[in-house]
Tab-separated table of C-alpha atoms in Angstrom:
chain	number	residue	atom	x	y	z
B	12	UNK	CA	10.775	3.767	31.147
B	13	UNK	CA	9.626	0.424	29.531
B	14	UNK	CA	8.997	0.321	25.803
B	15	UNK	CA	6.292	-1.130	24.012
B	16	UNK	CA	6.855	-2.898	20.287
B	17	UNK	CA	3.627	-4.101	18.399
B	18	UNK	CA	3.826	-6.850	16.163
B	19	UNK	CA	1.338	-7.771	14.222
B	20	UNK	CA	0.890	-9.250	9.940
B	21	UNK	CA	-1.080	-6.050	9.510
B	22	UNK	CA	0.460	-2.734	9.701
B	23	UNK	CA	-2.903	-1.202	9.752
B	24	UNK	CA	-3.348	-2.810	12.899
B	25	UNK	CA	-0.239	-1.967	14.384
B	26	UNK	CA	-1.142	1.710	13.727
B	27	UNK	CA	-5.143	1.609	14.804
B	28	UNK	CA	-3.664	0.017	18.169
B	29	UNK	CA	-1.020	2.799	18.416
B	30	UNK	CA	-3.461	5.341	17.746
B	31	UNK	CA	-5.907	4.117	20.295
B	32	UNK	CA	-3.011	3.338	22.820
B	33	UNK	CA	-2.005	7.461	22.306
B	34	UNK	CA	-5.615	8.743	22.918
B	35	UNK	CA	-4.696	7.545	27.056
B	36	UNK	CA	-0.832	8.461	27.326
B	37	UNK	CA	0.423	10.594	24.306
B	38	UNK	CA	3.765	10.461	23.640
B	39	UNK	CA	4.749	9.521	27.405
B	40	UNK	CA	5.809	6.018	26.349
B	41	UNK	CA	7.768	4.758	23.535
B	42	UNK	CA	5.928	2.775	21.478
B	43	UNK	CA	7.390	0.911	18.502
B	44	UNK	CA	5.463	-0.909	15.476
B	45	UNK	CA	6.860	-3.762	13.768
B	46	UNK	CA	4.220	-5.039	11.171
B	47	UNK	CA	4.203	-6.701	7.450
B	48	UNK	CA	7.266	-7.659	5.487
B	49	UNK	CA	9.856	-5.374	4.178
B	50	UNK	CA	8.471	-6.246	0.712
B	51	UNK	CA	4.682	-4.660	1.571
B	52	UNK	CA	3.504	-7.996	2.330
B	53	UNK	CA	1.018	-9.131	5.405
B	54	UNK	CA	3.258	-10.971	7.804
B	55	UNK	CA	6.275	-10.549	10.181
B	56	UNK	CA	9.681	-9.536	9.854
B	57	UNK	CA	12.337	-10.649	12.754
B	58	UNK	CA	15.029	-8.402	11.425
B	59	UNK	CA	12.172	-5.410	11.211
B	60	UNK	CA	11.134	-6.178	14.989
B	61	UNK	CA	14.606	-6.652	16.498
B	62	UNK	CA	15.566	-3.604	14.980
B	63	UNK	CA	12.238	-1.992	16.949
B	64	UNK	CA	13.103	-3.326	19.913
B	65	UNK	CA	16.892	-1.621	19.804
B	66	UNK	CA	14.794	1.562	19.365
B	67	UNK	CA	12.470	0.921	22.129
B	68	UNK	CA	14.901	-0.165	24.387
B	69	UNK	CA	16.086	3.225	26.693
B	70	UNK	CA	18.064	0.294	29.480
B	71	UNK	CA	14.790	-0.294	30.582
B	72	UNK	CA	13.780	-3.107	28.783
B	73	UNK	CA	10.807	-4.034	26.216
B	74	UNK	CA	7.501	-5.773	25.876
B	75	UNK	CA	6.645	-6.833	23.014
B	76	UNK	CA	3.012	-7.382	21.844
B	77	UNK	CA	2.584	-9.904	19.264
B	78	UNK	CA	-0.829	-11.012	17.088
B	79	UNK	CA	-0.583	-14.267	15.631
B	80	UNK	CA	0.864	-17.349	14.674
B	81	UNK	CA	4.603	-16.030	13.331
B	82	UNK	CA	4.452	-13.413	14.740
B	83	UNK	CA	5.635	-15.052	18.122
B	84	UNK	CA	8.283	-17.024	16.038
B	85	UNK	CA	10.005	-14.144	14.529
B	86	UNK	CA	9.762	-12.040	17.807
B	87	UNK	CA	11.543	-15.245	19.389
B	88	UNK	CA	13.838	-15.273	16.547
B	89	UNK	CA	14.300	-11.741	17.117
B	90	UNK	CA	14.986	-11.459	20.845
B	91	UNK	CA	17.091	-14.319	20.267
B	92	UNK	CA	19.251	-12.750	18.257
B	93	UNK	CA	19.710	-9.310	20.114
B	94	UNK	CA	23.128	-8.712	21.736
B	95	UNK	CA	23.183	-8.545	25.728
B	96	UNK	CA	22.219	-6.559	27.783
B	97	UNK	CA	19.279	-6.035	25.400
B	98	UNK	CA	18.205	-9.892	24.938
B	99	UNK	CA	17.643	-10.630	28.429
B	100	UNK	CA	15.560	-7.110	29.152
B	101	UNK	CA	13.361	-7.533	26.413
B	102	UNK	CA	10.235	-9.969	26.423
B	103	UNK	CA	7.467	-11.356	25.152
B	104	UNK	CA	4.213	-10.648	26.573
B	105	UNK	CA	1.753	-13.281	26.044
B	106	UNK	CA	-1.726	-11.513	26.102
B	107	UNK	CA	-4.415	-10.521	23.432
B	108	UNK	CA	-3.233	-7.436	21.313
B	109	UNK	CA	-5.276	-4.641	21.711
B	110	UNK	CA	-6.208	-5.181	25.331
B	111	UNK	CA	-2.711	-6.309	26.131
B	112	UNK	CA	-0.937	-3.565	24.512
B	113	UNK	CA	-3.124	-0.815	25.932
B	114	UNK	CA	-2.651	-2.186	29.661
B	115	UNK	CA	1.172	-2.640	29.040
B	116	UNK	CA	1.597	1.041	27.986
B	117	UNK	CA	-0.564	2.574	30.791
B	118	UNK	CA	1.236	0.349	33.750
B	119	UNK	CA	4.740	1.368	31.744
B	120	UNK	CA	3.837	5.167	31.463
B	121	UNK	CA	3.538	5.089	35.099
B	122	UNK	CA	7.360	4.089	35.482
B	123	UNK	CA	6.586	0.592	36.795
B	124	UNK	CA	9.099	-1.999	35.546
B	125	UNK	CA	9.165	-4.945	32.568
B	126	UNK	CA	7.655	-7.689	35.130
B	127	UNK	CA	4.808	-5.299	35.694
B	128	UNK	CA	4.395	-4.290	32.394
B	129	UNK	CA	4.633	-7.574	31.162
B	130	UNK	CA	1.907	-8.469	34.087
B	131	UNK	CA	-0.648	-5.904	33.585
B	132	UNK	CA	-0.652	-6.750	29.836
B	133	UNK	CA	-1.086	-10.738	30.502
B	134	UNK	CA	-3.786	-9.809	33.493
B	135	UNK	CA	-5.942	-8.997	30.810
B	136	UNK	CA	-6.445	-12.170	29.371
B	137	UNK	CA	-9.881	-13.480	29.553
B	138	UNK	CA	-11.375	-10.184	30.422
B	139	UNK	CA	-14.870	-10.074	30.361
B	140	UNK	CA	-16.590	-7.592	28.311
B	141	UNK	CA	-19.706	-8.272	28.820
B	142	UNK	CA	-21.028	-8.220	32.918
H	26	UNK	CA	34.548	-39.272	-0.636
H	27	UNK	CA	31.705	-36.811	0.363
H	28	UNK	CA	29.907	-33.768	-1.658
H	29	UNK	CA	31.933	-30.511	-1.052
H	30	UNK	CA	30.715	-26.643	-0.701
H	31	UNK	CA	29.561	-26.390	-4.212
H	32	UNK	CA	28.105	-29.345	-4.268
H	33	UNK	CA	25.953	-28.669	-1.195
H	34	UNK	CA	25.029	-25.663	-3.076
H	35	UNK	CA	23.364	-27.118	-6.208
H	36	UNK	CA	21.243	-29.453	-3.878
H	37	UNK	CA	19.891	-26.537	-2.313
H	38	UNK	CA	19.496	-24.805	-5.801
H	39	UNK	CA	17.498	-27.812	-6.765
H	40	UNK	CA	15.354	-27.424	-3.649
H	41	UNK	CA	14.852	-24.054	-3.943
H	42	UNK	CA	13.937	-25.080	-8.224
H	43	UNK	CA	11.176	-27.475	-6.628
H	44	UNK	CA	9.662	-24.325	-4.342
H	45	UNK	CA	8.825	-22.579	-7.310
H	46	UNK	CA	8.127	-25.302	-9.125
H	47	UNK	CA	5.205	-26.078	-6.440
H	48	UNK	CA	4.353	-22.222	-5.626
H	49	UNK	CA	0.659	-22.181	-6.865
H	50	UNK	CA	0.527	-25.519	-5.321
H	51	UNK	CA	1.631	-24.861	-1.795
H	52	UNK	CA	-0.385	-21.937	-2.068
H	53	UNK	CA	-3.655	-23.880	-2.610
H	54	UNK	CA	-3.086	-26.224	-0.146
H	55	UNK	CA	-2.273	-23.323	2.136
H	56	UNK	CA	-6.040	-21.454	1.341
H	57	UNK	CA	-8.278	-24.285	2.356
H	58	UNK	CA	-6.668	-24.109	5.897
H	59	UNK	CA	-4.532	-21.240	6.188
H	60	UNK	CA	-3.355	-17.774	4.330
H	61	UNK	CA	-3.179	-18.577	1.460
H	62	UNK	CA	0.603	-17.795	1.503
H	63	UNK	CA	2.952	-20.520	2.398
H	64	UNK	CA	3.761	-21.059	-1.790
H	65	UNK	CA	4.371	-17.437	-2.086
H	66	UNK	CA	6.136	-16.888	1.152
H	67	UNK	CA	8.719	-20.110	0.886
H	68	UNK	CA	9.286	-19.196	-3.318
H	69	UNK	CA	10.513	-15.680	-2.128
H	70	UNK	CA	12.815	-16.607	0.553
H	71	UNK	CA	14.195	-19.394	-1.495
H	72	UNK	CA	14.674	-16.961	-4.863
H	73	UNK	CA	16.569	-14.777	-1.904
H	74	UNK	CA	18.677	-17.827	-0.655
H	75	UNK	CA	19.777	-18.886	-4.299
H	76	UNK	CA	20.311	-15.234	-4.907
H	77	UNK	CA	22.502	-14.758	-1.604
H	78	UNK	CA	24.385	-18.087	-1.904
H	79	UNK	CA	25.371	-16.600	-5.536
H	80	UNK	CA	26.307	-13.506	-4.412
H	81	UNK	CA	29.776	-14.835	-2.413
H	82	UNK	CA	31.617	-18.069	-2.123
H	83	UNK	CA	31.536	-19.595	0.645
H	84	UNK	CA	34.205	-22.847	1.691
H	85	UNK	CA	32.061	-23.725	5.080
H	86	UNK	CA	28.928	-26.284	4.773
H	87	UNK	CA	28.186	-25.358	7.882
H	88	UNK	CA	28.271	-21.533	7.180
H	89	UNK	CA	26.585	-22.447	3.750
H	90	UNK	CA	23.536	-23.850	6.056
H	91	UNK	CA	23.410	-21.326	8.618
H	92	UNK	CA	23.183	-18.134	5.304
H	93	UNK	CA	20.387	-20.166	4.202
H	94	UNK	CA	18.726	-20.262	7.515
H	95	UNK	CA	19.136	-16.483	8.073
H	96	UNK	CA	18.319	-15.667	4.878
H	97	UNK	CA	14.840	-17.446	5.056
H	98	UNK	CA	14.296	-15.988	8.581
H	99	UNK	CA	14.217	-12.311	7.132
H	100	UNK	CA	12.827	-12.657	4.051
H	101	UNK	CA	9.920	-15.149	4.325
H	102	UNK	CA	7.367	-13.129	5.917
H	103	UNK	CA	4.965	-16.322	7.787
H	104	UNK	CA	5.794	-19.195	10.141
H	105	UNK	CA	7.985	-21.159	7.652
H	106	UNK	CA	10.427	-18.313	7.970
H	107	UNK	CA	11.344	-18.773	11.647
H	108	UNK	CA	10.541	-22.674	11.372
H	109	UNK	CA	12.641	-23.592	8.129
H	110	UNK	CA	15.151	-20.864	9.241
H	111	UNK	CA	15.685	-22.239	12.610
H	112	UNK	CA	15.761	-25.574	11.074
H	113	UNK	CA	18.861	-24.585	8.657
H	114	UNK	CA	20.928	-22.490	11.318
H	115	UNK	CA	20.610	-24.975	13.795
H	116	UNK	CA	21.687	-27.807	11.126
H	117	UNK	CA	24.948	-25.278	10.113
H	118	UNK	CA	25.553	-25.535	13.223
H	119	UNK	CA	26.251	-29.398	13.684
H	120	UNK	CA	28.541	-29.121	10.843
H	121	UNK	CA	30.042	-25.839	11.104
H	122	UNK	CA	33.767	-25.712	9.537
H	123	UNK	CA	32.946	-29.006	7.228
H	124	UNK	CA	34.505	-28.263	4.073
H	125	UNK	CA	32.809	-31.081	2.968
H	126	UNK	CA	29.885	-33.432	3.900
H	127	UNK	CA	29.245	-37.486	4.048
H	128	UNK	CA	26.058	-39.296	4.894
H	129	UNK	CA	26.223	-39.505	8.485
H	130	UNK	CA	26.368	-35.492	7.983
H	131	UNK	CA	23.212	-35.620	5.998
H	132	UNK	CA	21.373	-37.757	8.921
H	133	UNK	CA	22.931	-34.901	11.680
H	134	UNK	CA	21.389	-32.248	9.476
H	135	UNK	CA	18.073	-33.356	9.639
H	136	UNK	CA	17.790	-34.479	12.733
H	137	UNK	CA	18.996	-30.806	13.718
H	138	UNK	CA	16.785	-29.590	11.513
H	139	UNK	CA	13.931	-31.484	13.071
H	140	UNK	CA	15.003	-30.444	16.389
H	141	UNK	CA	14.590	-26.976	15.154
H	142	UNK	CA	11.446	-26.895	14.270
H	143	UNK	CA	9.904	-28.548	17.410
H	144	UNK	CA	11.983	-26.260	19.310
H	145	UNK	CA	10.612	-23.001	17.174
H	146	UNK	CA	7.362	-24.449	16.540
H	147	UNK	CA	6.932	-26.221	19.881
H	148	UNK	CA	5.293	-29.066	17.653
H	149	UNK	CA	4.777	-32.704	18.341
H	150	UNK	CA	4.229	-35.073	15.591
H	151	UNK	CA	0.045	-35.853	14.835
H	152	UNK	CA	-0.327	-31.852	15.223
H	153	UNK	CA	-0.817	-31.238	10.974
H	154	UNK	CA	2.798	-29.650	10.789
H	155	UNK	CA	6.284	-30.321	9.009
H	156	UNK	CA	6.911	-32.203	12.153
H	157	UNK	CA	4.653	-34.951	10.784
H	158	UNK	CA	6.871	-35.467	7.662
H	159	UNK	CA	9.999	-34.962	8.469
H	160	UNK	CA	9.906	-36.487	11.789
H	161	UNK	CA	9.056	-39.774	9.864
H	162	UNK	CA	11.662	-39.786	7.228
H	163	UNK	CA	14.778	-38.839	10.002
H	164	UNK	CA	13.517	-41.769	11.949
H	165	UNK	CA	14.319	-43.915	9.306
H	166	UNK	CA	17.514	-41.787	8.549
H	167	UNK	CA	18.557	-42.553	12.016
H	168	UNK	CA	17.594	-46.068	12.427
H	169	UNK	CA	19.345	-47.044	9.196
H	170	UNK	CA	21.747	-45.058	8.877
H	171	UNK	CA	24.981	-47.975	9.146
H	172	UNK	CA	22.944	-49.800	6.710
H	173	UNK	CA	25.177	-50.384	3.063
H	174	UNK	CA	22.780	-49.137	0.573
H	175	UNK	CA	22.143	-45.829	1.097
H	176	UNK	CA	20.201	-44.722	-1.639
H	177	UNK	CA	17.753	-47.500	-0.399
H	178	UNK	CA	17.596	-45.561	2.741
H	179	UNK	CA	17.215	-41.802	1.279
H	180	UNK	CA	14.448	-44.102	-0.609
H	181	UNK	CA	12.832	-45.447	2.612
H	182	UNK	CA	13.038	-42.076	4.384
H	183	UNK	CA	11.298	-40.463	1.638
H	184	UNK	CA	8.488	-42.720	0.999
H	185	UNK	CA	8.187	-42.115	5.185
H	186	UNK	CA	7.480	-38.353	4.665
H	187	UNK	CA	5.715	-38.789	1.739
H	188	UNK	CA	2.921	-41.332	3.868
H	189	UNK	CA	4.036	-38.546	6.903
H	190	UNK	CA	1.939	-35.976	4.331
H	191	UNK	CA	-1.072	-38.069	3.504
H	192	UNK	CA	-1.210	-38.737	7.390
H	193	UNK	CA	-2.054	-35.075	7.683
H	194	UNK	CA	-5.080	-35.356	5.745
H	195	UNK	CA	-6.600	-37.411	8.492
H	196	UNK	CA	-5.648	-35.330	11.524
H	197	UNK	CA	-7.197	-31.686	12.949
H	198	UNK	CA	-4.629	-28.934	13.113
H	199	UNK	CA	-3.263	-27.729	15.864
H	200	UNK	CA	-1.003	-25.168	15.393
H	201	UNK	CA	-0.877	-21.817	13.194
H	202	UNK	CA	-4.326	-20.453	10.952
H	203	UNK	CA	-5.292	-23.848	10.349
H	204	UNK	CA	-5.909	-24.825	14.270
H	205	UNK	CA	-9.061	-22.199	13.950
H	206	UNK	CA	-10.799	-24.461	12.088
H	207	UNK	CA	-10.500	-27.348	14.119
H	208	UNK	CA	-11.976	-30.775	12.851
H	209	UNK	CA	-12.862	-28.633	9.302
H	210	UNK	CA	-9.504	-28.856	9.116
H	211	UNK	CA	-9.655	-32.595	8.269
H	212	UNK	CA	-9.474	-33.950	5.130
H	213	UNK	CA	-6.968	-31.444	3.703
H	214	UNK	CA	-2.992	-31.890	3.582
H	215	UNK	CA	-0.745	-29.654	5.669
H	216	UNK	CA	0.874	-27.316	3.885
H	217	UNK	CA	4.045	-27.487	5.651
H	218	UNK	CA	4.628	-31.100	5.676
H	219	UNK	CA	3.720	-30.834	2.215
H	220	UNK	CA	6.989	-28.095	1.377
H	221	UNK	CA	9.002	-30.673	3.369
H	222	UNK	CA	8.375	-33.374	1.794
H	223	UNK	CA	8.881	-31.595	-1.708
H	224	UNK	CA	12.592	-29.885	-0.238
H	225	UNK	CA	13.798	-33.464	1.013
H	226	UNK	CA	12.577	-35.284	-2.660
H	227	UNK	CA	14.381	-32.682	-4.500
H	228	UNK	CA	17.808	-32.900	-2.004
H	229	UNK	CA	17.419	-36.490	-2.215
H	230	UNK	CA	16.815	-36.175	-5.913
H	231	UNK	CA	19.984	-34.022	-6.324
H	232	UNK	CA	21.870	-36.130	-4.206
H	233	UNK	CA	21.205	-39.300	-6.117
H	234	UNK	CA	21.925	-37.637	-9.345
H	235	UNK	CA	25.042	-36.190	-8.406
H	236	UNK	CA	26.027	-40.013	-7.239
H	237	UNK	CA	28.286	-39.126	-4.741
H	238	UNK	CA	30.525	-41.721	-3.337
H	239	UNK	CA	29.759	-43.053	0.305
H	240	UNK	CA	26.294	-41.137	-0.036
């Protein structure tokens, strides 16, 4: 199955989307959170979210869900820097967080694969919420 | 003759000196159109760098360059990390197994270094970014680089990113916090260039001081 890593400056964030993302598929999908600096501060660590996406990673690849600004960097930085077969499985997703991530882990917690995944969480960019 | 290992290391000692030198001050620049970070974030990764470069010896400029880059890539915490990280390991690796360095090395460096950063940052220059100092000042580097008086040149290039960073005042932001404040964002200097501009015066600065031959 496809895992999920969440990257965001906030770990609070991380978490509240994790928690919301667990109310739909409970512990069917592996879900990883990579948020703040290893010093407590707001921000992003690449060394903190390539070591999430190792643990996410069961040969089926990984989307990652990113927030802001560095947070894409250091996910670059940190996919960059992965060994193969893992670097070339593991991806970017580029959609808004909370939507994104909860579309990526229902598509992957029906065993579709990382282009689907990675699809259903970028279909839900510009989304209307209001009819 | 050319600056060797340990001389490489001092001039980033002395850059990493003017970071926390300017901490509070990239950190106010940084709250009128960003986190309120970037003097905070690039003091701790540099305090990390000086920290790592002391802890082992290492012969390699290039390898010197590319333990700076990593170290600022996991311990800065906001965009600078990735950007100024790519930046270095990309420059180590121009001159990796250098034991020593010359002018025309300096040039490669930041040009490398420049190269980085539009190719982490995705950045053109007239976006309010390091791009729009440093992209001035290697310019020059590379234009004059053949030309006898070098010091003149490190001068020239310097006074480029220095006018690179007042340039930002006039121009909205595009990238990172600041771009959600569009034209608001006018009228105050980037951040980034800003760092830049302050870790080329003090290499420059360093450089100079040493007086290293051929440089």
């Amino acid at each position: 199955m496809v895992g999920i890593v969440l990257v965001s400056h906030a770990p609070k964030i991380a978490e509240g989307t994790l928690e919301l993302i667990k109310q739909m598929t409970g512990e069917k999908v592996l879900i990883e959170t990579a948020a703040g600096t290893c010093d407590n501060r707001l921000g992003t660590d690449p060394v903190l979210i390539g070591e999430k996406i190792r643990k996410a990673d069961t040969g089926d690849g990984v989307i990652v869900i990113v927030d802001l600004g560095s947070s894409i960097m250091s996910t670059e930085v940190a996919i960059e820097s992965l060994e193969e077969p893992a670097r070339s499985r593991a991806a970017i997703a580029d959609a808004p967080f909370i939507e994104g991530a909860i579309a990526a882990a229902m598509e992957a917690s029906f065993g579709k694969g990382l282009q689907d995944v990675k699809n259903a969480a970028e279909n839900t960019r510009g989304m209307k919420k209001i009819a | 003759m050319a600056t060797d290992a340990a001389g490489l290391v001092k001039i980033l000692e002395k850059v990493a000196e003017k970071i926390s030198e300017n901490r509070e001050f990239l950190t106010e620049l940084d709250s009128a159109i960003g986190d309120a970070d970037h003097g905070i974030n690039m003091s701790k990764g540099f305090s990390a760098v000086v920290e790592k470069l002391h802890s082992q010896k290492i012969d390699d400029c290039g390898a010197i360059l590319k333990t700076v880059g990593m170290t600022l890539v996991s311990t800065v915490g906001g965009a600078s990390g990735p950007l100024y990280g790519t930046a270095f390991m990309k420059a180590g690796q121009a001159v990796a197994g250098k034991s020593s360095l010359d002018f025309q090395d300096f040039v490669t460096i930041l040009e490398q270094a420049l190269e980085g950063i539009k190719y982490r940052g995705k950045a053109q220059r007239g976006e309010k970014t390091i791009v729009d100092s440093l992209e001035p000042a290697v310019d020059i580097l590379k234009d004059e680089k053949d030309s006898g008086d070098k010091g003149l040149v490190m001068e020239k290039a310097l006074n480029a990113a220095k006018e690179g960073v007042e340039y930002t005042r006039s121009i909205i932001a595009k990238k990172g916090r600041a771009s959600y404040l569009g034209e608001r964002s006018i009228g105050h200097q980037d951040p980034g260039a800003t760092s830049c501009y302050l870790m080329l015066q003090a290499a420059i600065e360093k450089i100079k001081e040493m007086s290293v031959n051929g440089l």
